CSV table of C-alpha atoms and ligand atoms in Angstrom, one decimal:
chain,number,residue,atom,x,y,z
A,1,MET,CA,139.3,-48.8,-31.1
A,2,VAL,CA,136.7,-48.9,-33.9
A,3,VAL,CA,136.8,-51.7,-35.5
A,4,GLY,CA,133.8,-52.7,-38.3
A,5,PHE,CA,134.6,-49.7,-40.4
A,6,VAL,CA,135.7,-50.5,-44.2
A,7,ASP,CA,138.7,-49.3,-45.4
A,8,ARG,CA,138.6,-46.6,-47.8
A,9,ALA,CA,141.9,-48.5,-49.6
A,10,THR,CA,141.1,-51.2,-51.4
A,11,ARG,CA,143.8,-53.2,-53.3
A,12,GLY,CA,143.2,-55.7,-56.2
A,13,VAL,CA,140.5,-53.8,-57.4
A,14,LEU,CA,142.5,-52.6,-61.0
A,15,ALA,CA,143.3,-57.0,-61.5
A,16,ALA,CA,139.9,-57.7,-60.7
A,17,ALA,CA,139.0,-54.9,-63.3
A,18,LEU,CA,140.8,-56.5,-65.9
A,19,VAL,CA,139.7,-60.0,-65.6
A,20,TRP,CA,135.8,-58.4,-65.7
A,21,MET,CA,136.5,-56.3,-69.5
A,22,VAL,CA,137.8,-60.0,-70.9
A,23,ALA,CA,134.6,-61.6,-69.8
A,24,ALA,CA,132.4,-58.6,-70.7
A,25,THR,CA,134.1,-58.9,-74.3
A,26,LEU,CA,133.5,-62.4,-74.6
A,27,THR,CA,129.4,-62.4,-73.7
A,28,GLY,CA,129.1,-59.7,-75.9
A,29,CYS,CA,128.2,-56.8,-73.8
A,30,SER,CA,131.5,-55.0,-73.5
A,31,PRO,CA,130.8,-51.2,-73.2
A,32,THR,CA,133.5,-50.4,-75.3
A,33,GLY,CA,133.4,-49.6,-78.8
A,34,ALA,CA,135.0,-51.5,-81.1
A,35,GLY,CA,138.8,-50.1,-81.3
A,36,GLY,CA,138.7,-50.3,-77.3
A,37,THR,CA,137.4,-46.9,-76.7
A,38,ASP,CA,136.9,-45.7,-73.3
A,39,PRO,CA,134.3,-46.8,-71.9
A,40,SER,CA,130.7,-45.0,-72.4
A,41,PRO,CA,130.3,-42.4,-69.8
A,42,VAL,CA,127.2,-43.3,-67.4
A,43,THR,CA,124.0,-41.6,-68.2
A,44,ALA,CA,120.7,-42.9,-66.1
A,45,GLU,CA,120.5,-40.2,-63.3
A,46,LEU,CA,118.4,-40.7,-60.3
A,47,ALA,CA,114.7,-38.9,-60.1
A,48,LEU,CA,114.8,-36.1,-57.3
A,49,VAL,CA,112.0,-34.5,-55.8
A,50,ASP,CA,112.4,-30.6,-54.5
A,51,PRO,CA,110.7,-31.2,-51.3
A,52,ASP,CA,109.2,-27.4,-52.6
A,53,ILE,CA,105.9,-29.4,-54.3
A,54,VAL,CA,105.4,-31.2,-50.2
A,55,VAL,CA,103.6,-28.6,-48.4
A,56,GLY,CA,104.6,-28.4,-44.9
A,57,LEU,CA,107.0,-30.6,-45.6
A,58,THR,CA,109.4,-30.3,-42.4
A,59,SER,CA,112.9,-32.2,-41.1
A,60,ALA,CA,113.3,-34.4,-38.2
A,61,VAL,CA,116.8,-33.9,-36.5
A,62,GLU,CA,118.2,-36.4,-34.1
A,63,GLU,CA,121.1,-35.6,-32.4
A,64,ASN,CA,123.9,-36.6,-30.0
A,65,LEU,CA,126.6,-34.4,-28.5
A,66,GLU,CA,128.0,-36.8,-26.4
A,67,PRO,CA,132.0,-36.4,-27.3
A,68,GLY,CA,132.6,-39.7,-29.1
A,69,ARG,CA,129.5,-40.4,-29.8
A,70,PHE,CA,128.3,-37.5,-32.4
A,71,THR,CA,125.2,-38.4,-34.2
A,72,TYR,CA,123.7,-36.2,-36.7
A,73,LEU,CA,120.5,-37.7,-37.8
A,74,THR,CA,117.8,-35.8,-40.8
A,75,PHE,CA,114.2,-37.4,-41.7
A,76,PRO,CA,111.8,-35.7,-43.8
A,77,VAL,CA,108.5,-35.2,-41.9
A,78,VAL,CA,105.4,-35.3,-44.2
A,79,PRO,CA,102.0,-33.8,-42.5
A,80,GLY,CA,99.5,-36.7,-41.8
A,81,ALA,CA,102.6,-39.2,-42.9
A,82,ASP,CA,104.1,-38.6,-38.5
A,83,GLY,CA,104.0,-42.9,-38.6
A,84,TRP,CA,106.6,-42.8,-41.9
A,85,THR,CA,109.3,-40.8,-40.3
A,86,ASP,CA,109.5,-43.0,-36.9
A,87,ALA,CA,109.4,-45.5,-39.8
A,88,MET,CA,112.8,-44.1,-40.7
A,89,ARG,CA,114.1,-43.9,-37.4
A,90,ASP,CA,113.6,-47.2,-35.9
A,91,ALA,CA,114.5,-48.9,-38.8
A,92,LEU,CA,118.4,-46.6,-38.5
A,93,ALA,CA,118.3,-46.8,-34.8
A,94,PRO,CA,120.0,-50.7,-34.7
A,95,GLN,CA,122.7,-49.0,-37.1
A,96,VAL,CA,123.7,-46.1,-34.7
A,97,GLU,CA,123.2,-47.9,-31.5
A,98,ARG,CA,125.8,-49.9,-33.2
A,99,PHE,CA,127.8,-46.9,-33.8
A,100,GLY,CA,127.6,-45.9,-30.4
A,101,GLU,CA,128.8,-49.6,-29.2
A,102,LEU,CA,132.0,-49.1,-31.4
A,103,ALA,CA,132.4,-45.7,-31.1
A,104,ALA,CA,132.2,-45.6,-27.0
A,105,GLY,CA,135.3,-44.3,-25.1
A,106,THR,CA,137.0,-43.4,-28.1
A,107,ASP,CA,138.9,-39.3,-27.1
A,108,GLU,CA,141.2,-38.4,-29.2
A,109,PRO,CA,139.9,-35.5,-31.6
A,110,PRO,CA,139.2,-36.4,-34.6
A,111,LEU,CA,136.3,-38.1,-33.1
A,112,PRO,CA,133.6,-40.9,-35.0
A,113,GLU,CA,130.8,-39.3,-36.1
A,114,LEU,CA,127.9,-41.0,-37.6
A,115,GLN,CA,125.4,-38.4,-40.3
A,116,VAL,CA,122.2,-39.0,-42.0
A,117,ALA,CA,120.8,-36.8,-44.8
A,118,TRP,CA,118.6,-37.4,-46.8
A,119,ASP,CA,116.7,-36.8,-50.9
A,120,LEU,CA,113.3,-36.9,-51.7
A,121,VAL,CA,112.6,-39.6,-54.7
A,122,GLY,CA,108.7,-39.4,-55.0
A,123,ALA,CA,105.9,-37.5,-53.6
A,124,SER,CA,102.3,-37.5,-54.8
A,125,PRO,CA,99.2,-38.7,-52.5
A,126,GLU,CA,99.9,-42.3,-53.4
A,127,ALA,CA,103.4,-42.2,-52.6
A,128,ILE,CA,106.6,-41.1,-50.8
A,129,GLY,CA,109.5,-42.1,-51.2
A,130,ALA,CA,113.2,-41.1,-49.3
A,131,ARG,CA,116.9,-41.8,-49.8
A,132,LEU,CA,118.4,-41.7,-46.9
A,133,VAL,CA,122.4,-41.8,-46.8
A,134,THR,CA,124.3,-42.6,-43.8
A,135,SER,CA,128.1,-41.5,-43.6
A,136,VAL,CA,129.9,-42.7,-40.3
A,137,LEU,CA,133.5,-41.6,-39.8
A,138,GLY,CA,135.6,-43.7,-37.9
A,139,GLU,CA,138.7,-43.2,-36.0
A,140,ASP,CA,141.9,-42.4,-38.5
A,141,ASP,CA,139.7,-41.4,-41.2
A,142,THR,CA,138.5,-44.9,-42.0
A,143,PHE,CA,134.6,-44.1,-43.2
A,144,GLU,CA,131.6,-46.5,-44.0
A,145,GLY,CA,128.6,-45.0,-46.1
A,146,LYS,CA,125.6,-46.7,-46.8
A,147,VAL,CA,122.3,-45.8,-49.0
A,148,GLU,CA,118.7,-47.1,-48.6
A,149,THR,CA,115.1,-45.5,-49.4
A,150,SER,CA,112.3,-45.9,-47.5
A,151,TRP,CA,108.9,-45.5,-49.2
A,152,TRP,CA,105.1,-45.1,-47.9
A,153,ASP,CA,101.6,-45.9,-48.5
A,154,PRO,CA,99.8,-42.8,-47.8
A,155,ALA,CA,96.3,-45.2,-48.4
A,156,THR,CA,97.2,-47.9,-46.1
A,157,GLY,CA,99.3,-45.6,-43.9
A,158,THR,CA,102.3,-47.9,-43.4
A,159,ALA,CA,105.7,-48.0,-44.6
A,160,ARG,CA,106.9,-50.3,-47.1
A,161,SER,CA,110.3,-51.6,-47.7
A,162,PRO,CA,112.2,-50.8,-51.1
A,163,LEU,CA,111.3,-54.8,-51.9
A,164,ASP,CA,107.8,-53.5,-52.2
A,165,LEU,CA,108.2,-52.0,-55.1
A,166,ILE,CA,109.3,-55.0,-57.2
A,167,ASP,CA,107.2,-58.0,-58.3
A,168,ARG,CA,108.9,-61.3,-57.0
A,169,SER,CA,107.0,-63.2,-59.4
A,170,ALA,CA,109.7,-61.7,-61.8
A,171,GLU,CA,112.7,-62.3,-59.7
A,172,VAL,CA,115.1,-64.2,-62.5
A,173,GLU,CA,113.6,-61.4,-64.8
A,174,PHE,CA,115.0,-58.8,-62.5
A,175,PHE,CA,118.5,-60.3,-61.5
A,176,SER,CA,119.4,-61.0,-65.3
A,177,ARG,CA,118.2,-57.4,-66.1
A,178,LEU,CA,120.4,-55.8,-63.0
A,179,ARG,CA,123.6,-58.3,-63.8
A,180,ALA,CA,123.6,-56.7,-67.8
A,181,ALA,CA,123.5,-53.4,-66.5
A,182,ALA,CA,126.3,-54.4,-64.0
A,183,GLU,CA,128.0,-55.4,-66.8
A,184,ALA,CA,127.9,-52.6,-69.1
A,185,ASP,CA,129.2,-50.0,-66.3
A,186,PRO,CA,132.8,-50.1,-66.6
A,187,ARG,CA,132.7,-48.7,-63.0
A,188,VAL,CA,131.4,-52.1,-61.5
A,189,ILE,CA,134.0,-54.9,-59.8
A,190,PRO,CA,132.7,-57.9,-60.9
A,191,GLU,CA,133.8,-59.9,-57.5
A,192,ARG,CA,132.4,-57.1,-55.3
A,193,TYR,CA,129.1,-56.9,-57.2
A,194,THR,CA,128.4,-61.1,-57.2
A,195,ASN,CA,129.6,-61.0,-53.3
A,196,GLN,CA,126.8,-58.0,-52.9
A,197,ILE,CA,124.4,-59.6,-54.9
A,198,SER,CA,124.7,-63.2,-54.4
A,199,GLY,CA,121.4,-63.9,-55.4
A,200,GLU,CA,119.5,-62.1,-52.5
A,201,TRP,CA,117.0,-60.1,-52.6
A,202,GLU,CA,118.0,-58.7,-49.1
A,203,ALA,CA,120.3,-57.2,-50.9
A,204,PHE,CA,118.7,-54.2,-52.0
A,205,ARG,CA,118.5,-51.6,-50.3
A,206,SER,CA,117.6,-48.7,-52.2
A,207,VAL,CA,115.3,-48.4,-54.9
A,208,ALA,CA,114.2,-45.5,-56.7
A,209,PHE,CA,113.9,-44.4,-60.5
A,210,THR,CA,115.9,-42.3,-62.6
A,211,THR,CA,114.5,-39.3,-64.2
A,212,ASP,CA,113.8,-42.4,-67.2
A,213,GLY,CA,111.7,-43.5,-65.5
A,214,GLU,CA,113.6,-47.1,-64.6
A,215,LEU,CA,114.1,-48.8,-61.6
A,216,TRP,CA,117.1,-47.2,-60.3
A,217,ILE,CA,119.5,-50.1,-57.5
A,218,GLU,CA,122.0,-48.5,-55.6
A,219,PHE,CA,124.5,-49.7,-54.2
A,220,ALA,CA,126.5,-48.2,-50.8
A,221,ARG,CA,130.1,-46.7,-51.5
A,222,ASP,CA,133.1,-49.0,-52.0
A,223,ASN,CA,129.6,-52.4,-52.3
A,224,ILE,CA,130.4,-52.7,-56.2
A,225,ALA,CA,132.7,-49.8,-57.3
A,226,ASP,CA,135.3,-47.8,-55.6
A,227,THR,CA,134.2,-44.8,-57.2
A,228,GLY,CA,134.1,-42.8,-53.5
A,229,GLU,CA,130.4,-42.4,-53.6
A,230,PRO,CA,127.6,-44.7,-54.1
A,231,VAL,CA,126.5,-46.3,-57.5
A,232,GLY,CA,123.1,-47.1,-59.3
A,233,LEU,CA,122.1,-49.0,-61.9
A,234,ALA,CA,119.3,-48.4,-64.1
A,235,VAL,CA,117.4,-50.9,-64.9
A,236,ASP,CA,113.5,-51.3,-67.4
A,237,PRO,CA,110.9,-52.0,-64.4
A,238,ALA,CA,108.4,-53.3,-67.8
A,239,GLY,CA,106.8,-56.2,-66.8
A,240,LEU,CA,109.1,-55.9,-62.6
A,241,LEU,CA,106.9,-53.5,-61.0
A,242,THR,CA,103.9,-54.3,-58.1
A,243,PRO,CA,101.3,-51.7,-58.0
A,244,PHE,CA,102.8,-50.1,-55.6
A,245,GLY,CA,106.3,-50.5,-57.4
A,246,GLU,CA,103.9,-48.2,-60.3
A,247,ALA,CA,102.1,-45.3,-57.7
A,248,ALA,CA,106.4,-45.0,-56.9
A,249,GLN,CA,107.1,-44.5,-60.3
A,250,ARG,CA,104.2,-41.9,-60.7
A,251,ALA,CA,105.5,-40.3,-57.7
A,252,ALA,CA,109.1,-40.3,-59.0
A,253,LEU,CA,108.1,-39.4,-62.5
A,254,ASP,CA,104.7,-36.2,-61.9
A,255,PRO,CA,105.4,-35.9,-58.5
A,256,SER,CA,102.8,-33.7,-56.4
A,257,ASP,CA,101.7,-32.8,-53.4
A,258,PRO,CA,100.7,-36.0,-51.3
A,259,ASP,CA,98.0,-33.4,-49.3
A,260,LEU,CA,97.2,-36.3,-46.6
A,261,GLU,CA,96.4,-33.4,-44.0
A,262,PRO,CA,95.5,-30.1,-44.2
A,263,VAL,CA,98.5,-27.7,-43.4
A,264,PRO,CA,97.5,-24.8,-41.0
A,265,GLU,CA,98.3,-21.1,-43.2
A,266,PRO,CA,101.6,-20.4,-42.5
A,267,THR,CA,101.1,-17.6,-39.7
A,268,PRO,CA,101.3,-13.9,-42.1
A,269,GLU,CA,105.4,-12.8,-41.6
A,270,PRO,CA,105.3,-9.7,-39.5
A,271,THR,CA,105.5,-6.3,-40.5
A,272,PRO,CA,109.6,-5.7,-40.2
A,273,THR,CA,110.0,-3.1,-37.3
A,274,PRO,CA,112.4,-0.9,-39.3
A,275,THR,CA,115.9,-1.0,-37.7
A,276,THR,CA,119.0,0.0,-38.6
A,277,ASP,CA,120.4,-3.2,-36.9
A,278,PRO,CA,119.1,-6.1,-36.4
A,279,GLY,CA,120.6,-8.5,-33.9
A,280,GLY,CA,124.7,-6.9,-35.4
A,281,GLY,CA,125.3,-4.5,-33.6
A,282,THR,CA,125.3,-3.3,-30.3
A,283,GLY,CA,121.4,-2.1,-30.2
A,284,GLY,CA,122.5,0.1,-27.8
A,285,VAL,CA,122.9,-1.8,-25.2
A,286,ASP,CA,126.4,-1.3,-23.9
A,287,CYS,CA,127.2,-4.8,-22.2
A,288,ALA,CA,130.2,-4.0,-20.5
A,289,VAL,CA,127.8,-1.7,-18.0
A,290,ALA,CA,125.3,-3.7,-18.4
A,291,LYS,CA,124.8,-7.4,-17.1
A,292,CYS,CA,124.0,-9.7,-19.9
A,293,ALA,CA,123.7,-12.7,-21.9
A,294,ALA,CA,123.1,-14.1,-24.7
A,295,LEU,CA,120.9,-17.2,-25.7
A,296,THR,CA,122.1,-19.6,-28.9
A,297,PHE,CA,120.0,-21.4,-30.7
A,298,ASP,CA,121.1,-24.5,-32.9
A,299,ASP,CA,120.5,-26.3,-35.7
A,300,GLY,CA,117.0,-25.1,-36.8
A,301,PRO,CA,114.9,-23.4,-38.1
A,302,VAL,CA,112.4,-26.8,-37.9
A,303,SER,CA,108.6,-25.7,-37.4
A,304,GLY,CA,108.1,-25.6,-34.6
A,305,THR,CA,110.8,-22.8,-34.1
A,306,ASN,CA,108.0,-20.6,-34.3
A,307,ASP,CA,106.9,-21.3,-31.3
A,308,LEU,CA,110.6,-19.8,-29.6
A,309,LEU,CA,109.9,-16.7,-31.5
A,310,ASP,CA,106.5,-16.2,-30.2
A,311,VAL,CA,108.1,-16.7,-26.5
A,312,LEU,CA,110.8,-14.6,-27.4
A,313,ALA,CA,108.3,-11.8,-28.8
A,314,ALA,CA,106.2,-11.5,-26.7
A,315,ARG,CA,108.7,-10.7,-23.9
A,316,GLY,CA,111.0,-8.5,-26.6
A,317,ALA,CA,114.3,-10.9,-26.4
A,318,PRO,CA,116.2,-10.7,-29.0
A,319,ALA,CA,118.5,-14.0,-29.0
A,320,THR,CA,121.0,-15.9,-31.7
A,321,PHE,CA,119.9,-18.3,-34.2
A,322,PHE,CA,123.4,-21.2,-35.4
A,323,VAL,CA,121.0,-22.2,-38.8
A,324,VAL,CA,122.0,-25.5,-40.7
A,325,GLY,CA,121.8,-24.8,-44.7
A,326,SER,CA,119.8,-27.7,-45.6
A,327,ASN,CA,117.1,-26.6,-43.3
A,328,VAL,CA,117.1,-23.0,-44.0
A,329,GLU,CA,116.2,-23.8,-47.4
A,330,ASN,CA,113.1,-25.4,-46.3
A,331,HIS,CA,112.6,-22.6,-43.2
A,332,PRO,CA,112.6,-18.8,-45.5
A,333,GLU,CA,110.0,-17.4,-44.3
A,334,ILE,CA,111.1,-18.5,-40.4
A,335,MET,CA,114.6,-16.8,-41.5
A,336,ARG,CA,112.8,-13.8,-42.8
A,337,ARG,CA,110.9,-13.9,-39.2
A,338,MET,CA,114.6,-13.7,-37.4
A,339,VAL,CA,115.9,-11.0,-39.2
A,340,ALA,CA,112.7,-8.8,-38.8
A,341,GLU,CA,112.3,-9.6,-35.1
A,342,GLY,CA,116.0,-8.7,-33.9
A,343,HIS,CA,117.2,-12.0,-33.5
A,344,ALA,CA,120.9,-12.6,-35.3
A,345,VAL,CA,121.4,-15.2,-37.4
A,346,GLY,CA,124.9,-16.9,-37.4
A,347,ASN,CA,126.4,-20.4,-39.8
A,348,HIS,CA,125.9,-23.8,-37.7
A,349,THR,CA,127.6,-25.3,-41.9
A,350,LYS,CA,125.4,-27.0,-44.1
A,351,ASP,CA,125.1,-30.4,-43.3
A,352,HIS,CA,126.9,-30.2,-39.8
A,353,PRO,CA,129.6,-32.6,-40.3
A,354,GLN,CA,132.6,-32.2,-37.5
A,355,LEU,CA,134.7,-29.6,-39.1
A,356,THR,CA,138.2,-31.3,-37.6
A,357,ARG,CA,137.9,-33.9,-40.3
A,358,LEU,CA,137.7,-31.9,-43.7
A,359,ASP,CA,140.2,-29.8,-45.4
A,360,ALA,CA,140.2,-26.5,-46.2
A,361,GLY,CA,138.9,-26.0,-49.5
A,362,ALA,CA,135.4,-28.4,-48.0
A,363,ILE,CA,135.7,-26.1,-45.2
A,364,ARG,CA,134.7,-23.2,-47.3
A,365,ARG,CA,132.0,-25.1,-49.2
A,366,GLU,CA,130.2,-25.9,-46.3
A,367,LEU,CA,130.2,-21.9,-44.8
A,368,THR,CA,129.8,-20.5,-48.0
A,369,GLU,CA,126.9,-22.3,-48.8
A,370,THR,CA,125.3,-21.9,-45.7
A,371,ASP,CA,125.8,-18.0,-45.9
A,372,ASP,CA,124.4,-18.4,-49.1
A,373,ALA,CA,121.3,-19.5,-48.7
A,374,ILE,CA,120.8,-17.6,-45.4
A,375,GLU,CA,121.7,-14.6,-47.6
A,376,VAL,CA,119.2,-15.3,-50.1
A,377,ALA,CA,116.3,-16.1,-47.0
A,378,THR,CA,117.3,-12.8,-45.8
A,379,GLY,CA,119.4,-10.7,-47.2
A,380,GLN,CA,122.1,-10.8,-44.6
A,381,ARG,CA,125.6,-12.9,-45.0
A,382,PRO,CA,126.6,-13.9,-41.4
A,383,THR,CA,129.3,-12.5,-39.6
A,384,ILE,CA,129.5,-15.4,-36.7
A,385,LEU,CA,129.8,-19.3,-36.9
A,386,ARG,CA,129.4,-22.4,-34.6
A,387,PRO,CA,130.8,-25.2,-35.5
A,388,PRO,CA,129.0,-28.7,-34.8
A,389,TYR,CA,130.0,-29.8,-31.8
A,390,GLY,CA,132.5,-26.7,-31.1
A,391,ALA,CA,134.9,-28.9,-32.9
A,392,TYR,CA,137.6,-26.7,-34.3
A,393,ASN,CA,141.2,-26.4,-35.6
A,394,GLU,CA,143.6,-23.6,-37.0
A,395,THR,CA,142.1,-24.4,-40.3
A,396,VAL,CA,138.7,-23.7,-39.5
A,397,SER,CA,139.5,-21.2,-37.5
A,398,ARG,CA,141.5,-19.4,-40.8
A,399,VAL,CA,138.9,-20.8,-43.4
A,400,ALA,CA,136.5,-18.8,-41.3
A,401,GLY,CA,138.3,-15.5,-40.8
A,402,GLU,CA,138.8,-15.7,-44.6
A,403,LEU,CA,135.0,-15.7,-44.6
A,404,GLY,CA,134.6,-12.9,-41.7
A,405,MET,CA,133.4,-14.5,-39.3
A,406,SER,CA,134.6,-15.3,-36.1
A,407,LEU,CA,133.7,-18.7,-33.9
A,408,VAL,CA,131.5,-18.8,-31.2
A,409,LEU,CA,131.5,-21.4,-28.8
A,410,TRP,CA,129.5,-21.0,-25.4
A,411,ASN,CA,129.9,-21.3,-21.7
A,412,VAL,CA,126.1,-22.8,-20.4
A,413,ASP,CA,125.2,-26.1,-21.7
A,414,PRO,CA,122.1,-27.3,-20.0
A,415,GLU,CA,122.7,-30.8,-22.4
A,416,ASP,CA,118.9,-29.9,-23.7
A,417,TRP,CA,120.0,-32.2,-26.5
A,418,LYS,CA,120.4,-35.4,-23.4
A,419,ASP,CA,117.8,-34.7,-21.4
A,420,ARG,CA,114.3,-33.7,-22.9
A,421,ASP,CA,112.4,-32.1,-19.9
A,422,SER,CA,112.2,-28.5,-19.8
A,423,ALA,CA,112.3,-27.9,-16.2
A,424,VAL,CA,115.3,-30.3,-16.1
A,425,VAL,CA,116.3,-27.2,-18.9
A,426,ALA,CA,115.6,-24.5,-17.5
A,427,ARG,CA,116.9,-24.7,-14.0
A,428,ARG,CA,120.4,-25.8,-15.5
A,429,VAL,CA,120.3,-22.6,-17.2
A,430,LEU,CA,119.2,-20.5,-14.6
A,431,ALA,CA,121.7,-21.8,-11.9
A,432,GLN,CA,124.7,-21.2,-14.8
A,433,THR,CA,123.8,-18.1,-16.1
A,434,ARG,CA,126.4,-15.1,-15.9
A,435,ASN,CA,126.9,-11.7,-16.6
A,436,GLY,CA,128.8,-12.0,-20.2
A,437,SER,CA,127.5,-15.6,-20.6
A,438,ILE,CA,126.9,-18.0,-23.8
A,439,VAL,CA,124.1,-19.9,-23.6
A,440,LEU,CA,123.7,-23.4,-25.6
A,441,SER,CA,120.6,-25.2,-26.0
A,442,HIS,CA,119.1,-26.6,-29.7
A,443,ASP,CA,115.1,-25.1,-30.4
A,444,ILE,CA,114.7,-28.6,-33.1
A,445,HIS,CA,113.9,-30.0,-29.3
A,446,PRO,CA,109.9,-29.3,-28.2
A,447,SER,CA,111.3,-29.8,-24.2
A,448,THR,CA,113.7,-26.8,-24.8
A,449,ARG,CA,111.3,-24.5,-26.7
A,450,GLU,CA,109.1,-25.4,-23.8
A,451,ALA,CA,112.0,-24.2,-21.4
A,452,TYR,CA,112.3,-21.0,-22.7
A,453,ALA,CA,109.7,-18.9,-21.4
A,454,ALA,CA,110.6,-19.7,-17.9
A,455,ILE,CA,113.7,-18.9,-18.4
A,456,VAL,CA,113.7,-15.7,-20.0
A,457,ASP,CA,111.0,-14.8,-17.3
A,458,GLY,CA,114.2,-16.1,-15.0
A,459,LEU,CA,116.5,-14.1,-16.6
A,460,LEU,CA,115.1,-10.8,-16.4
A,461,ALA,CA,113.6,-11.0,-13.2
A,462,GLU,CA,117.6,-11.5,-12.0
A,463,GLY,CA,118.4,-8.8,-14.1
A,464,PHE,CA,120.0,-9.6,-16.9
A,465,THR,CA,119.7,-7.9,-20.5
A,466,LEU,CA,119.2,-10.7,-22.7
A,467,VAL,CA,121.6,-9.7,-25.9
A,468,THR,CA,122.4,-11.4,-29.1
A,469,VAL,CA,126.2,-12.3,-29.5
A,470,PRO,CA,127.3,-9.2,-31.7
A,471,GLN,CA,125.8,-7.4,-28.9
A,472,LEU,CA,127.2,-8.8,-26.0
A,473,PHE,CA,130.7,-8.1,-27.8
A,474,GLY,CA,129.9,-4.9,-29.0
A,475,GLY,CA,130.0,-5.7,-32.4
A,476,GLN,CA,133.3,-5.4,-32.0
A,477,LEU,CA,134.0,-9.1,-32.9
A,478,GLN,CA,137.0,-10.8,-34.4
A,479,PRO,CA,136.7,-12.9,-37.6
A,480,GLY,CA,138.3,-16.0,-37.1
A,481,ARG,CA,139.2,-15.8,-33.4
A,482,VAL,CA,137.0,-17.9,-30.9
A,483,TYR,CA,134.6,-16.7,-28.6
A,484,SER,CA,132.5,-18.8,-25.1
A,485,ALA,CA,132.1,-15.7,-23.4
A,486,ARG,CA,132.3,-12.4,-22.7
B,501,NI,NI1,124.4,-28.4,-33.7
């Protein structure tokens, strides 16, 4: 059983809200007009930075595929700020460990799941900031969400806590302005706000800026409101910021490339070999006759995917890449290289959720947004889907089918996410692969990428013809059906 997750439904909210409205009116801070009209809409907006501004930016992925302990964490990686990525990973480690302890032993699907996604909230040579959103889904649809920011100070090469942006000597003024912002926000439930703050500096885990340059103090879902998502309060920053806070504010409002380390010129894109069959048809191979195997790689692309593409290109071995939509947007050039070199591309969702937890509409969004990103990058729409964690049900199959996609699982799993040892990974793949196998691996891990020279050489020596997944089935995959081997 999983304990400690916040229940989605919280009672007594309406009563508390009514008390709040009365109090707000008495103190002259009512958000409502004189005639008691609807509360004024909240217009402040978090300033987000387009990751494209940061040359060479990529995403680090930490994944656990052990049933009952599913985690999928992503962190930004900025060239020259490796310590920052490590700091973010370290900061979240206790939370991940706690999740593992709570979730261990759960075996009834849908299984508990922890996800971390990021946004950039500042970028410049003097400050870089990320906002990390953690979602924990427990049994029975229980949900816990957290939001925090991490800032990096390139001048000293150190990670900065969100509190380093605010001048401690202005504490009283800060709390007073934040309280006023809370009182003016019709979404805020006063009891919860009071419990959450209780005058404690450490209560603030997420500090960034609005598009107007105000401080944006953000609270996790359900912490101060019932909106089902994090709530940010905008605070006038005049006189409240430290010098680093001012640098962070400039990095949010007028972002630029931090340029901390020269980024090598991207390898020129190969001239596409004219092919009428970019991994999609039979490729002239008949796997009813030949001894075939399909190598598949999940979760990328990341910048290191290029190393794997080099290994495959040197051996003329086609493979299949099941890509995550958010990574596709960061690496369109790698996507084009995959297609140009004859690999097949499949959908691995936009944000890597366990699809069996989602309703049909949410599944459709996850799949369609990824198809769109792949099409923008490569000009092709995928016809194959690998559901994260291999989790699917009738709804997943139906929606995939409606979008023209087959579900592709695997029958060879070297557990490369667990054992980051290229020799172990190579040995397992070579021992388990049979005629018609689909091999699962993850190109996000350097140890996996390093394993594949030996794997490809070994399989070719054993007489295998390496093919894409569509080629393995002679281009005859049926939308909505599930395949794990030929
Ligand atoms: Ni995955």
